[in-house]
Amino acid sequence: VQLVESGGGLVQPGGSLRLSCTASGFTFTDYHMIWYRQAPGKGRELVALVSTSGLTKNYPDSVKGRFNISRDNAKKLVFLQMNDLKPEDTAVYYCNANSIYGPSEYWGQGTQVTVSS
């Protein structure tokens, strides 16, 4: 089982980044896909969730209207499009797969996003 994130980096405030997560080794369509983030000295925060079909998406107020999560079930990919980035979005972003059938989940290794001028 693997979840591999990519697309992080340094961006100026107001800029955009697109994170990708490539999944392998499990039945992708049995899992909700979630992006979390963790800033230095803070707990892990859910920033976006997409259901197995891709039709249902949830976001916290902190990113609503700026972030968009999507998935490609045929290619086993999950994306997080992040627009109008703010310094407070700086964190390590993690891809998570959460089974709809029980307490089974997988994590990626994380990708750093830094928003700074």
PDB file of N, CA and C in Angstrom, residues 26-87:
ATOM      1  N   PHE A  26      -4.376  -0.871  -2.882  1.00  0.00           N
ATOM      2  CA  PHE A  26      -5.643  -1.097  -2.214  1.00  0.00           C
ATOM      3  C   PHE A  26      -6.773  -0.710  -3.161  1.00  0.00           C
ATOM      4  N   THR A  27      -8.003  -1.089  -2.794  1.00  0.00           N
ATOM      5  CA  THR A  27      -9.164  -0.808  -3.637  1.00  0.00           C
ATOM      6  C   THR A  27      -9.563   0.646  -3.448  1.00  0.00           C
ATOM      7  N   PHE A  28      -9.120   1.469  -4.342  1.00  0.00           N
ATOM      8  CA  PHE A  28      -9.231   2.931  -4.203  1.00  0.00           C
ATOM      9  C   PHE A  28     -10.668   3.371  -3.993  1.00  0.00           C
ATOM     10  N   THR A  29     -11.594   2.764  -4.696  1.00  0.00           N
ATOM     11  CA  THR A  29     -12.995   3.194  -4.638  1.00  0.00           C
ATOM     12  C   THR A  29     -13.701   2.768  -3.352  1.00  0.00           C
ATOM     13  N   ASP A  30     -13.031   2.043  -2.468  1.00  0.00           N
ATOM     14  CA  ASP A  30     -13.589   1.692  -1.160  1.00  0.00           C
ATOM     15  C   ASP A  30     -13.196   2.704  -0.089  1.00  0.00           C
ATOM     16  N   TYR A  31     -12.511   3.761  -0.486  1.00  0.00           N
ATOM     17  CA  TYR A  31     -11.949   4.695   0.478  1.00  0.00           C
ATOM     18  C   TYR A  31     -12.361   6.129   0.177  1.00  0.00           C
ATOM     19  N   HIS A  32     -12.842   6.813   1.247  1.00  0.00           N
ATOM     20  CA  HIS A  32     -12.898   8.265   1.165  1.00  0.00           C
ATOM     21  C   HIS A  32     -11.461   8.755   1.136  1.00  0.00           C
ATOM     22  N   MET A  33     -11.225   9.837   0.444  1.00  0.00           N
ATOM     23  CA  MET A  33      -9.881  10.410   0.382  1.00  0.00           C
ATOM     24  C   MET A  33      -9.886  11.778   1.047  1.00  0.00           C
ATOM     25  N   ILE A  34      -8.883  11.996   1.856  1.00  0.00           N
ATOM     26  CA  ILE A  34      -8.848  13.179   2.716  1.00  0.00           C
ATOM     27  C   ILE A  34      -7.459  13.818   2.653  1.00  0.00           C
ATOM     28  N   TRP A  35      -7.444  15.128   2.650  1.00  0.00           N
ATOM     29  CA  TRP A  35      -6.201  15.867   2.849  1.00  0.00           C
ATOM     30  C   TRP A  35      -6.210  16.457   4.258  1.00  0.00           C
ATOM     31  N   TYR A  36      -5.121  16.237   4.975  1.00  0.00           N
ATOM     32  CA  TYR A  36      -4.887  16.853   6.271  1.00  0.00           C
ATOM     33  C   TYR A  36      -3.669  17.758   6.148  1.00  0.00           C
ATOM     34  N   ARG A  37      -3.513  18.610   7.126  1.00  0.00           N
ATOM     35  CA  ARG A  37      -2.284  19.391   7.222  1.00  0.00           C
ATOM     36  C   ARG A  37      -1.876  19.527   8.689  1.00  0.00           C
ATOM     37  N   GLN A  38      -0.589  19.740   8.876  1.00  0.00           N
ATOM     38  CA  GLN A  38      -0.069  19.953  10.217  1.00  0.00           C
ATOM     39  C   GLN A  38       0.993  21.034  10.169  1.00  0.00           C
ATOM     40  N   ALA A  39       0.698  22.134  10.858  1.00  0.00           N
ATOM     41  CA  ALA A  39       1.646  23.235  10.951  1.00  0.00           C
ATOM     42  C   ALA A  39       2.560  23.003  12.153  1.00  0.00           C
ATOM     43  N   PRO A  40       3.730  23.626  12.157  1.00  0.00           N
ATOM     44  CA  PRO A  40       4.661  23.451  13.276  1.00  0.00           C
ATOM     45  C   PRO A  40       4.005  23.801  14.607  1.00  0.00           C
ATOM     46  N   GLY A  41       4.102  22.901  15.572  1.00  0.00           N
ATOM     47  CA  GLY A  41       3.568  23.148  16.896  1.00  0.00           C
ATOM     48  C   GLY A  41       2.068  23.019  17.021  1.00  0.00           C
ATOM     49  N   LYS A  42       1.401  22.560  15.964  1.00  0.00           N
ATOM     50  CA  LYS A  42      -0.054  22.436  15.979  1.00  0.00           C
ATOM     51  C   LYS A  42      -0.475  21.006  15.677  1.00  0.00           C
ATOM     52  N   GLY A  43      -1.728  20.716  15.964  1.00  0.00           N
ATOM     53  CA  GLY A  43      -2.266  19.400  15.680  1.00  0.00           C
ATOM     54  C   GLY A  43      -2.621  19.234  14.216  1.00  0.00           C
ATOM     55  N   ARG A  44      -2.918  17.995  13.842  1.00  0.00           N
ATOM     56  CA  ARG A  44      -3.289  17.720  12.456  1.00  0.00           C
ATOM     57  C   ARG A  44      -4.723  18.187  12.208  1.00  0.00           C
ATOM     58  N   GLU A  45      -4.929  18.840  11.074  1.00  0.00           N
ATOM     59  CA  GLU A  45      -6.222  19.450  10.729  1.00  0.00           C
ATOM     60  C   GLU A  45      -6.721  18.896   9.404  1.00  0.00           C
ATOM     61  N   LEU A  46      -7.978  18.471   9.377  1.00  0.00           N
ATOM     62  CA  LEU A  46      -8.585  18.054   8.124  1.00  0.00           C
ATOM     63  C   LEU A  46      -8.869  19.288   7.284  1.00  0.00           C
ATOM     64  N   VAL A  47      -8.442  19.270   6.018  1.00  0.00           N
ATOM     65  CA  VAL A  47      -8.693  20.421   5.142  1.00  0.00           C
ATOM     66  C   VAL A  47      -9.613  20.102   3.975  1.00  0.00           C
ATOM     67  N   ALA A  48      -9.767  18.849   3.617  1.00  0.00           N
ATOM     68  CA  ALA A  48     -10.681  18.521   2.532  1.00  0.00           C
ATOM     69  C   ALA A  48     -10.943  17.020   2.505  1.00  0.00           C
ATOM     70  N   LEU A  49     -12.194  16.669   2.215  1.00  0.00           N
ATOM     71  CA  LEU A  49     -12.582  15.265   2.101  1.00  0.00           C
ATOM     72  C   LEU A  49     -13.407  15.090   0.844  1.00  0.00           C
ATOM     73  N   VAL A  50     -13.173  13.997   0.135  1.00  0.00           N
ATOM     74  CA  VAL A  50     -14.000  13.657  -1.027  1.00  0.00           C
ATOM     75  C   VAL A  50     -14.477  12.217  -0.862  1.00  0.00           C
ATOM     76  N   SER A  51     -15.741  12.010  -1.142  1.00  0.00           N
ATOM     77  CA  SER A  51     -16.335  10.681  -0.995  1.00  0.00           C
ATOM     78  C   SER A  51     -15.839   9.740  -2.088  1.00  0.00           C
ATOM     79  N   THR A  52     -16.189   8.466  -1.954  1.00  0.00           N
ATOM     80  CA  THR A  52     -15.705   7.463  -2.902  1.00  0.00           C
ATOM     81  C   THR A  52     -16.087   7.786  -4.340  1.00  0.00           C
ATOM     82  N   SER A  53     -17.277   8.332  -4.534  1.00  0.00           N
ATOM     83  CA  SER A  53     -17.746   8.657  -5.887  1.00  0.00           C
ATOM     84  C   SER A  53     -17.198   9.973  -6.407  1.00  0.00           C
ATOM     85  N   GLY A  54     -16.708  10.785  -5.486  1.00  0.00           N
ATOM     86  CA  GLY A  54     -16.255  12.117  -5.878  1.00  0.00           C
ATOM     87  C   GLY A  54     -17.342  13.164  -5.833  1.00  0.00           C
ATOM     88  N   LEU A  55     -18.561  12.759  -5.476  1.00  0.00           N
ATOM     89  CA  LEU A  55     -19.690  13.686  -5.548  1.00  0.00           C
ATOM     90  C   LEU A  55     -19.848  14.526  -4.292  1.00  0.00           C
ATOM     91  N   THR A  56     -19.391  14.011  -3.153  1.00  0.00           N
ATOM     92  CA  THR A  56     -19.528  14.737  -1.895  1.00  0.00           C
ATOM     93  C   THR A  56     -18.158  15.239  -1.453  1.00  0.00           C
ATOM     94  N   LYS A  57     -18.118  16.521  -1.108  1.00  0.00           N
ATOM     95  CA  LYS A  57     -16.866  17.147  -0.677  1.00  0.00           C
ATOM     96  C   LYS A  57     -17.135  17.975   0.564  1.00  0.00           C
ATOM     97  N   ASN A  58     -16.218  17.952   1.489  1.00  0.00           N
ATOM     98  CA  ASN A  58     -16.339  18.736   2.716  1.00  0.00           C
ATOM     99  C   ASN A  58     -15.059  19.502   2.984  1.00  0.00           C
ATOM    100  N   TYR A  59     -15.245  20.722   3.505  1.00  0.00           N
ATOM    101  CA  TYR A  59     -14.120  21.587   3.825  1.00  0.00           C
ATOM    102  C   TYR A  59     -14.399  22.318   5.133  1.00  0.00           C
ATOM    103  N   PRO A  60     -13.366  22.608   5.915  1.00  0.00           N
ATOM    104  CA  PRO A  60     -13.580  23.485   7.061  1.00  0.00           C
ATOM    105  C   PRO A  60     -13.690  24.935   6.575  1.00  0.00           C
ATOM    106  N   ASP A  61     -14.214  25.795   7.432  1.00  0.00           N
ATOM    107  CA  ASP A  61     -14.389  27.201   7.045  1.00  0.00           C
ATOM    108  C   ASP A  61     -13.067  27.867   6.681  1.00  0.00           C
ATOM    109  N   SER A  62     -11.975  27.399   7.263  1.00  0.00           N
ATOM    110  CA  SER A  62     -10.672  28.040   7.042  1.00  0.00           C
ATOM    111  C   SER A  62     -10.203  27.967   5.588  1.00  0.00           C
ATOM    112  N   VAL A  63     -10.705  26.997   4.824  1.00  0.00           N
ATOM    113  CA  VAL A  63     -10.260  26.847   3.433  1.00  0.00           C
ATOM    114  C   VAL A  63     -11.414  26.877   2.436  1.00  0.00           C
ATOM    115  N   LYS A  64     -12.647  26.909   2.925  1.00  0.00           N
ATOM    116  CA  LYS A  64     -13.813  26.865   2.037  1.00  0.00           C
ATOM    117  C   LYS A  64     -13.777  28.035   1.066  1.00  0.00           C
ATOM    118  N   GLY A  65     -14.006  27.740  -0.202  1.00  0.00           N
ATOM    119  CA  GLY A  65     -13.977  28.753  -1.239  1.00  0.00           C
ATOM    120  C   GLY A  65     -12.605  28.975  -1.848  1.00  0.00           C
ATOM    121  N   ARG A  66     -11.569  28.444  -1.195  1.00  0.00           N
ATOM    122  CA  ARG A  66     -10.200  28.599  -1.714  1.00  0.00           C
ATOM    123  C   ARG A  66      -9.605  27.267  -2.164  1.00  0.00           C
ATOM    124  N   PHE A  67      -9.976  26.182  -1.501  1.00  0.00           N
ATOM    125  CA  PHE A  67      -9.431  24.856  -1.811  1.00  0.00           C
ATOM    126  C   PHE A  67     -10.501  24.014  -2.502  1.00  0.00           C
ATOM    127  N   ASN A  68     -10.042  23.156  -3.408  1.00  0.00           N
ATOM    128  CA  ASN A  68     -10.958  22.219  -4.060  1.00  0.00           C
ATOM    129  C   ASN A  68     -10.307  20.845  -4.156  1.00  0.00           C
ATOM    130  N   ILE A  69     -11.002  19.833  -3.660  1.00  0.00           N
ATOM    131  CA  ILE A  69     -10.503  18.463  -3.721  1.00  0.00           C
ATOM    132  C   ILE A  69     -11.221  17.731  -4.837  1.00  0.00           C
ATOM    133  N   SER A  70     -10.489  16.881  -5.529  1.00  0.00           N
ATOM    134  CA  SER A  70     -11.085  16.056  -6.573  1.00  0.00           C
ATOM    135  C   SER A  70     -10.345  14.727  -6.640  1.00  0.00           C
ATOM    136  N   ARG A  71     -10.968  13.764  -7.295  1.00  0.00           N
ATOM    137  CA  ARG A  71     -10.333  12.460  -7.435  1.00  0.00           C
ATOM    138  C   ARG A  71     -10.594  11.895  -8.823  1.00  0.00           C
ATOM    139  N   ASP A  72      -9.664  11.068  -9.278  1.00  0.00           N
ATOM    140  CA  ASP A  72      -9.783  10.349 -10.534  1.00  0.00           C
ATOM    141  C   ASP A  72      -9.709   8.866 -10.188  1.00  0.00           C
ATOM    142  N   ASN A  73     -10.859   8.213 -10.121  1.00  0.00           N
ATOM    143  CA  ASN A  73     -10.883   6.820  -9.679  1.00  0.00           C
ATOM    144  C   ASN A  73     -10.215   5.879 -10.686  1.00  0.00           C
ATOM    145  N   ALA A  74     -10.261   6.226 -11.936  1.00  0.00           N
ATOM    146  CA  ALA A  74      -9.635   5.373 -12.948  1.00  0.00           C
ATOM    147  C   ALA A  74      -8.115   5.357 -12.800  1.00  0.00           C
ATOM    148  N   LYS A  75      -7.556   6.499 -12.416  1.00  0.00           N
ATOM    149  CA  LYS A  75      -6.101   6.610 -12.294  1.00  0.00           C
ATOM    150  C   LYS A  75      -5.619   6.549 -10.850  1.00  0.00           C
ATOM    151  N   LYS A  76      -6.554   6.407  -9.902  1.00  0.00           N
ATOM    152  CA  LYS A  76      -6.211   6.336  -8.479  1.00  0.00           C
ATOM    153  C   LYS A  76      -5.429   7.572  -8.027  1.00  0.00           C
ATOM    154  N   LEU A  77      -5.981   8.714  -8.361  1.00  0.00           N
ATOM    155  CA  LEU A  77      -5.353   9.981  -8.027  1.00  0.00           C
ATOM    156  C   LEU A  77      -6.311  10.854  -7.230  1.00  0.00           C
ATOM    157  N   VAL A  78      -5.732  11.652  -6.344  1.00  0.00           N
ATOM    158  CA  VAL A  78      -6.483  12.661  -5.612  1.00  0.00           C
ATOM    159  C   VAL A  78      -5.733  13.981  -5.754  1.00  0.00           C
ATOM    160  N   PHE A  79      -6.483  15.064  -5.922  1.00  0.00           N
ATOM    161  CA  PHE A  79      -5.882  16.367  -6.104  1.00  0.00           C
ATOM    162  C   PHE A  79      -6.411  17.333  -5.049  1.00  0.00           C
ATOM    163  N   LEU A  80      -5.580  18.298  -4.700  1.00  0.00           N
ATOM    164  CA  LEU A  80      -6.016  19.410  -3.871  1.00  0.00           C
ATOM    165  C   LEU A  80      -5.549  20.686  -4.552  1.00  0.00           C
ATOM    166  N   GLN A  81      -6.501  21.399  -5.140  1.00  0.00           N
ATOM    167  CA  GLN A  81      -6.200  22.687  -5.749  1.00  0.00           C
ATOM    168  C   GLN A  81      -6.346  23.752  -4.684  1.00  0.00           C
ATOM    169  N   MET A  82      -5.288  24.490  -4.438  1.00  0.00           N
ATOM    170  CA  MET A  82      -5.268  25.507  -3.380  1.00  0.00           C
ATOM    171  C   MET A  82      -5.038  26.872  -4.017  1.00  0.00           C
ATOM    172  N   ASN A  83      -6.004  27.751  -3.851  1.00  0.00           N
ATOM    173  CA  ASN A  83      -5.931  29.096  -4.417  1.00  0.00           C
ATOM    174  C   ASN A  83      -5.917  30.134  -3.311  1.00  0.00           C
ATOM    175  N   ASP A  84      -5.490  31.337  -3.660  1.00  0.00           N
ATOM    176  CA  ASP A  84      -5.455  32.447  -2.703  1.00  0.00           C
ATOM    177  C   ASP A  84      -4.783  32.015  -1.402  1.00  0.00           C
ATOM    178  N   LEU A  85      -3.616  31.442  -1.529  1.00  0.00           N
ATOM    179  CA  LEU A  85      -2.933  30.899  -0.357  1.00  0.00           C
ATOM    180  C   LEU A  85      -2.489  32.003   0.601  1.00  0.00           C
ATOM    181  N   LYS A  86      -2.540  31.662   1.890  1.00  0.00           N
ATOM    182  CA  LYS A  86      -2.194  32.596   2.953  1.00  0.00           C
ATOM    183  C   LYS A  86      -1.043  32.024   3.775  1.00  0.00           C
ATOM    184  N   PRO A  87      -0.307  32.871   4.459  1.00  0.00           N
ATOM    185  CA  PRO A  87       0.796  32.347   5.294  1.00  0.00           C
ATOM    186  C   PRO A  87       0.322  31.287   6.289  1.00  0.00           C
TER     187      PRO A  87
END
